[in-house]
Short mmCIF file of C-alpha atoms in Angstrom, two decimals:
data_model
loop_
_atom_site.label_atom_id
_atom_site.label_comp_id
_atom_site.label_asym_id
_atom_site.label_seq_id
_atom_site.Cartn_x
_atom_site.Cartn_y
_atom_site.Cartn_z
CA UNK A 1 -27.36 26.10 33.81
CA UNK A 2 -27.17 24.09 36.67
CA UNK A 3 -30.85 24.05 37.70
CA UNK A 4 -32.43 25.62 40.90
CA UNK A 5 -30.04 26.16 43.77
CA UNK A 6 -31.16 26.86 47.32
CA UNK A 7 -28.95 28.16 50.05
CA UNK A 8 -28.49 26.68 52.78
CA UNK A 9 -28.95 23.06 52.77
CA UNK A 10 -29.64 22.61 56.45
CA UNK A 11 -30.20 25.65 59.04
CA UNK A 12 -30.39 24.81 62.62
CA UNK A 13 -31.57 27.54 64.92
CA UNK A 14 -33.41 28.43 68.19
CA UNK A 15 -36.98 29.23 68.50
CA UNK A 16 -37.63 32.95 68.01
CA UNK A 17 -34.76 33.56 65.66
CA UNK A 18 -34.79 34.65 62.20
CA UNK A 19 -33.89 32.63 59.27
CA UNK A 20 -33.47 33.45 55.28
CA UNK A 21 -33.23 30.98 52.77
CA UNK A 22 -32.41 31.68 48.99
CA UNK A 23 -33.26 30.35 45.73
CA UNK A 24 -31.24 30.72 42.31
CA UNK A 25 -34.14 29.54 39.78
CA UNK A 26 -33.25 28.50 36.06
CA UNK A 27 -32.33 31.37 34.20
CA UNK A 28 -34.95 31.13 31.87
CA UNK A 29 -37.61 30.66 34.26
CA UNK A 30 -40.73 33.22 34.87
CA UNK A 31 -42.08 31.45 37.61
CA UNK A 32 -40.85 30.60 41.00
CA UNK A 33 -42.35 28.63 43.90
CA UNK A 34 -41.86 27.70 47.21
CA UNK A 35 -43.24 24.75 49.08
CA UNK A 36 -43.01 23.49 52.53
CA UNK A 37 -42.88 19.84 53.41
CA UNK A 38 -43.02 17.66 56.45
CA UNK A 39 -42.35 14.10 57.17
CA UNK A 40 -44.32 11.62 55.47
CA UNK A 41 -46.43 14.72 53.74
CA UNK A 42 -46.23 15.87 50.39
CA UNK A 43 -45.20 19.49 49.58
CA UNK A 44 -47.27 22.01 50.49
CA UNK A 45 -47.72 25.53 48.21
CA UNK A 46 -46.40 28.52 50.11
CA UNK A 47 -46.35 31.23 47.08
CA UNK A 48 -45.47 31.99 43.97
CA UNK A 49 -44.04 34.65 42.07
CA UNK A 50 -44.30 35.54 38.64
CA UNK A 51 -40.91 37.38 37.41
CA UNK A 52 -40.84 39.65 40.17
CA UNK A 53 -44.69 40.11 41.14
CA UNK A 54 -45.85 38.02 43.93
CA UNK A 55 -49.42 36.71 42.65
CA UNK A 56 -50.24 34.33 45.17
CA UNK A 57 -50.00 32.94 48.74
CA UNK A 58 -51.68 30.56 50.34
CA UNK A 59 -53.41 30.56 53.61
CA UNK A 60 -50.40 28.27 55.36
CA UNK A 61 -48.48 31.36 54.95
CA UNK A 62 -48.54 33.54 58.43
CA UNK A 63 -47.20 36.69 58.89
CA UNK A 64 -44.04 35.59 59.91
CA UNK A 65 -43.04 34.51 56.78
CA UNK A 66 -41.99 37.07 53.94
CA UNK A 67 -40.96 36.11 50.50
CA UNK A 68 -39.20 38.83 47.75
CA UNK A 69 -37.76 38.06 44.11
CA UNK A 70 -36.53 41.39 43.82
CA UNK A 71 -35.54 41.71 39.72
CA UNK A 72 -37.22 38.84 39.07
CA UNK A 73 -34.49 36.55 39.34
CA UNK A 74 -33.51 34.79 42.65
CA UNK A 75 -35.74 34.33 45.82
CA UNK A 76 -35.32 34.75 49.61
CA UNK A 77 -37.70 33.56 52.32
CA UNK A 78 -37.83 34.66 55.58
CA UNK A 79 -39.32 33.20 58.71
CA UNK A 80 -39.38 35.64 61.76
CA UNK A 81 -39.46 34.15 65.01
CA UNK A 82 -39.15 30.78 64.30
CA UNK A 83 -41.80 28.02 66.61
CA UNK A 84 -40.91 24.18 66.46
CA UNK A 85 -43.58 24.13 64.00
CA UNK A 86 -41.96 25.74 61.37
CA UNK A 87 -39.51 22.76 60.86
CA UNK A 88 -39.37 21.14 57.57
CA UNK A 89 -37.98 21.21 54.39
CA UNK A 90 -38.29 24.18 52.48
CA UNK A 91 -38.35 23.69 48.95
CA UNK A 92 -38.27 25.88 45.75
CA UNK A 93 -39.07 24.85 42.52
CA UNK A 94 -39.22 27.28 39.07
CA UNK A 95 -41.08 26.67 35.94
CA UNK A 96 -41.20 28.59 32.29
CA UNK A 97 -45.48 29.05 32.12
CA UNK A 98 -47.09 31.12 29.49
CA UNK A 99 -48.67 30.04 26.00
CA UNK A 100 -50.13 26.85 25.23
CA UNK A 101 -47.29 25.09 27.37
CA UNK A 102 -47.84 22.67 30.80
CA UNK A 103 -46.81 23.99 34.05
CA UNK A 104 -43.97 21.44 34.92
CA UNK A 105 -41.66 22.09 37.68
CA UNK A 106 -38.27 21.92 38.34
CA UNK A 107 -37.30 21.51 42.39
CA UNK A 108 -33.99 22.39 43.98
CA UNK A 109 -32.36 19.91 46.67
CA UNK A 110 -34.10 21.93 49.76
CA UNK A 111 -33.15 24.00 52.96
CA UNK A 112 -33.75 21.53 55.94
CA UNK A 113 -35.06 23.95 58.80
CA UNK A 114 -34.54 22.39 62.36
CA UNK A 115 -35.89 25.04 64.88
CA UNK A 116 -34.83 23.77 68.70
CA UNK B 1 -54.66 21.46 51.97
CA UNK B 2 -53.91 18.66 49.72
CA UNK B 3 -56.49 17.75 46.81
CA UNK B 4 -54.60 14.22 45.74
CA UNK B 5 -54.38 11.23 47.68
CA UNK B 6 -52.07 8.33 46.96
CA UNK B 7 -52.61 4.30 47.43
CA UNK B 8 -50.87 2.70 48.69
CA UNK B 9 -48.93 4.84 51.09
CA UNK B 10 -46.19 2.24 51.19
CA UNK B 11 -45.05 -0.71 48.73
CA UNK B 12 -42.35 -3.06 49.02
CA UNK B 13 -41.50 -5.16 46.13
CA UNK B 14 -38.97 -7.30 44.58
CA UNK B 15 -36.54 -6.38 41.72
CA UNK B 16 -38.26 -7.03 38.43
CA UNK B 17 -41.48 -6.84 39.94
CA UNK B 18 -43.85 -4.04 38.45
CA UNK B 19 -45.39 -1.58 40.59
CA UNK B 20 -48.62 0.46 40.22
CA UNK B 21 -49.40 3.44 42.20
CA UNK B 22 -52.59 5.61 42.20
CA UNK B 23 -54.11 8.71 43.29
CA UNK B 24 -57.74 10.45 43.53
CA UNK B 25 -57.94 14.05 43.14
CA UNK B 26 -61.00 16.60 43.28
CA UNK B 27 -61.55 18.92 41.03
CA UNK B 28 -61.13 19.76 37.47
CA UNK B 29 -57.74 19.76 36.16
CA UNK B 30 -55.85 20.87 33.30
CA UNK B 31 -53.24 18.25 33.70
CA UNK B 32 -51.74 15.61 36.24
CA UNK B 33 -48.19 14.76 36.75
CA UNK B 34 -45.99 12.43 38.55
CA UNK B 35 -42.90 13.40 40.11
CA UNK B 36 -40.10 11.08 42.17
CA UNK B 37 -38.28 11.68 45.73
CA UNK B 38 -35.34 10.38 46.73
CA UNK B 39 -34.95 10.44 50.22
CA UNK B 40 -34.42 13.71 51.41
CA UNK B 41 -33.91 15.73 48.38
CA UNK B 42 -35.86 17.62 45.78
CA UNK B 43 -38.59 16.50 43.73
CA UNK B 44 -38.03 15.47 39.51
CA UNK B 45 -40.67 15.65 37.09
CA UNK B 46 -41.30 11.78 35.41
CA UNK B 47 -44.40 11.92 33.46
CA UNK B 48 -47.57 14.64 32.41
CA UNK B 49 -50.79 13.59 31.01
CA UNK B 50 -53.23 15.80 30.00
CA UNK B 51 -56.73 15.89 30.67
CA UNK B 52 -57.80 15.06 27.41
CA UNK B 53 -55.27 11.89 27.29
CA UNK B 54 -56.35 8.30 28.68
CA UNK B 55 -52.96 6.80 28.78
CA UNK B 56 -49.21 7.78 28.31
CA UNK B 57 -45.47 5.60 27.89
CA UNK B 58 -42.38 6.97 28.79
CA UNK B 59 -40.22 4.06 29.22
CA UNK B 60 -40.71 2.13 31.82
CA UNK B 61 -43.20 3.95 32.74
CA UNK B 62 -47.33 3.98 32.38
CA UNK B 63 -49.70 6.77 33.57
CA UNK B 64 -53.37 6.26 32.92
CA UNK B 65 -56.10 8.99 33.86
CA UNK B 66 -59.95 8.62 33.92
CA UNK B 67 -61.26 12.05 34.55
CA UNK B 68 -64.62 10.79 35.22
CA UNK B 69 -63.46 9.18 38.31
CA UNK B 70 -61.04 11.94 38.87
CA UNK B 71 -57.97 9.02 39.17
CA UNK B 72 -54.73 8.66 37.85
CA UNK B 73 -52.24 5.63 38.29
CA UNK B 74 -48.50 5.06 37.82
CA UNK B 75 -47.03 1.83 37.01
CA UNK B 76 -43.20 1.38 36.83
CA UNK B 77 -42.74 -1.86 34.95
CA UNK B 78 -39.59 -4.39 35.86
CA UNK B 79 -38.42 -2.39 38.83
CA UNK B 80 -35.08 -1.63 40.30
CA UNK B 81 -33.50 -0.91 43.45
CA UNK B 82 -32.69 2.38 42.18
CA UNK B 83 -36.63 3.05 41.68
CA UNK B 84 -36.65 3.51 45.64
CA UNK B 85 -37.95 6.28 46.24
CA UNK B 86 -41.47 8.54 47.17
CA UNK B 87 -43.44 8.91 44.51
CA UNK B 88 -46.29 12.25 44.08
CA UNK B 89 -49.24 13.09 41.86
CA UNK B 90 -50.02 16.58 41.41
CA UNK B 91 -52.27 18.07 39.73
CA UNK B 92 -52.64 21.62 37.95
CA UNK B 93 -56.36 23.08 38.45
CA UNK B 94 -57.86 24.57 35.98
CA UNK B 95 -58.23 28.25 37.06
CA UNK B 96 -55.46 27.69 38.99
CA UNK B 97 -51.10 28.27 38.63
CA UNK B 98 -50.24 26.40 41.43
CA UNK B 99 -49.70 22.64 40.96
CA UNK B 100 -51.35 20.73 44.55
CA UNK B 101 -49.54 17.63 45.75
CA UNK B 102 -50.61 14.46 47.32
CA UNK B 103 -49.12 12.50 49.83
CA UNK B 104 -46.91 10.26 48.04
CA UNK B 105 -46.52 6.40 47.91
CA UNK B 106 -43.27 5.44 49.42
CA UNK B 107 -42.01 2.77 46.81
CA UNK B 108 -39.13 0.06 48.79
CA UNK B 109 -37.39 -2.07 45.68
CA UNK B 110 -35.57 -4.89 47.09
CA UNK B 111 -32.46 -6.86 45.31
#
């Protein structure tokens, strides 16, 4: 296993397009996140899914954006008509939770949005 | 929002030199962790201590946590350049799934 892969590493586009980003959790993962961060901030929660049910989102999460983990294995999310605001670093990050067993994360590398 | 805070934001030290980080959170947690970023990639896990725990070794490194002042701190003995890097405290809620990130304390190591 080579850990959590996201697709693509940097996406530059122009405000009001659409943009999809992927993540390939570990394998053996139930739970996947995704987290948003800015320059000079820490990451910020987005959602989470666990296996393929989507059980929470948080209130930095507008309509525009749409997350799936269809099968319970790899992730998209979608931004619809991208602002300047929505640049940042886009990061995913999958975890194995359940029993008696600490909710420790594993990140991918990121998708660097740059909206012009 | 973000529940933990960091201190410093910034530290610049020498090689050798030991540095200590810390962070305040807010509410009740089931655990805190400590993870590492090097510049513009992801985020690696370094070090968990539970709520029930006071203090915690993994090589170089020390965590303490006093839950009745709801702090934690981080201290990477004998540093190295390659210790560059933002460091995060997070902490997992109980009640909640989600782990919540401060800030980060950008640690500079110099040679």
């Amino acid at each position: 296993d080579t850990g959590v892969s996201q697709n693509p590493r940097h996406k530059i586009t122009k405000r009001g397009q659409n943009v999809t980003f992927r993540c390939d959790p570990i394998s053996e993962h139930n739970r996947l996140y995704w987290y948003r961060q800015t320059l000079g901030q820490g990451p910020e929660f987005l959602t989470y899914f666990q296996n393929e049910a989507q059980l929470e989102k948080s209130r930095l999460l507008s309509d525009r954006f749409s997350a799936e983990r269809p099968k319970g294995s790899f992730s998209t999310l979608e931004i619809q008509r991208t602002e300047q605001g929505d640049s940042a670093m886009y990061l995913c990050a999958s975890s194995l939770a359940g029993g008696t067993g600490a909710n420790v994360l594993t990140f991918g590398a990121g998708s660097r949005l740059t909206v012009l | 929002s973000q529940q933990g805070e960091e201190d410093p934001q910034a530290l610049s030290i020498q090689e050798g030199e030991n540095a200590t980080m810390n962070c305040s959170y807010k509410t009740s947690i089931n655990n805190l962790q400590w993870y590492r970023q090097n510049s513009g990639r992801g985020l690696v896990h370094l070090i968990l201590i539970r709520s029930n725990e006071r203090e915690k070794h993994s090589g170089r490194l020390r965590v303490t946590l006093d839950t009745s002042k709801k702090s934690s701190s981080l201290l990477i003995t004998a540093s190295r350049a390659a210790d560059t890097a933002s460091y995060f405290c997070a902490t997992d809620a109980l009640g909640y799934s989600t782990l919540t990130f401060g800030k980060g304390t950008m640690l500079l190591v110099s040679p």
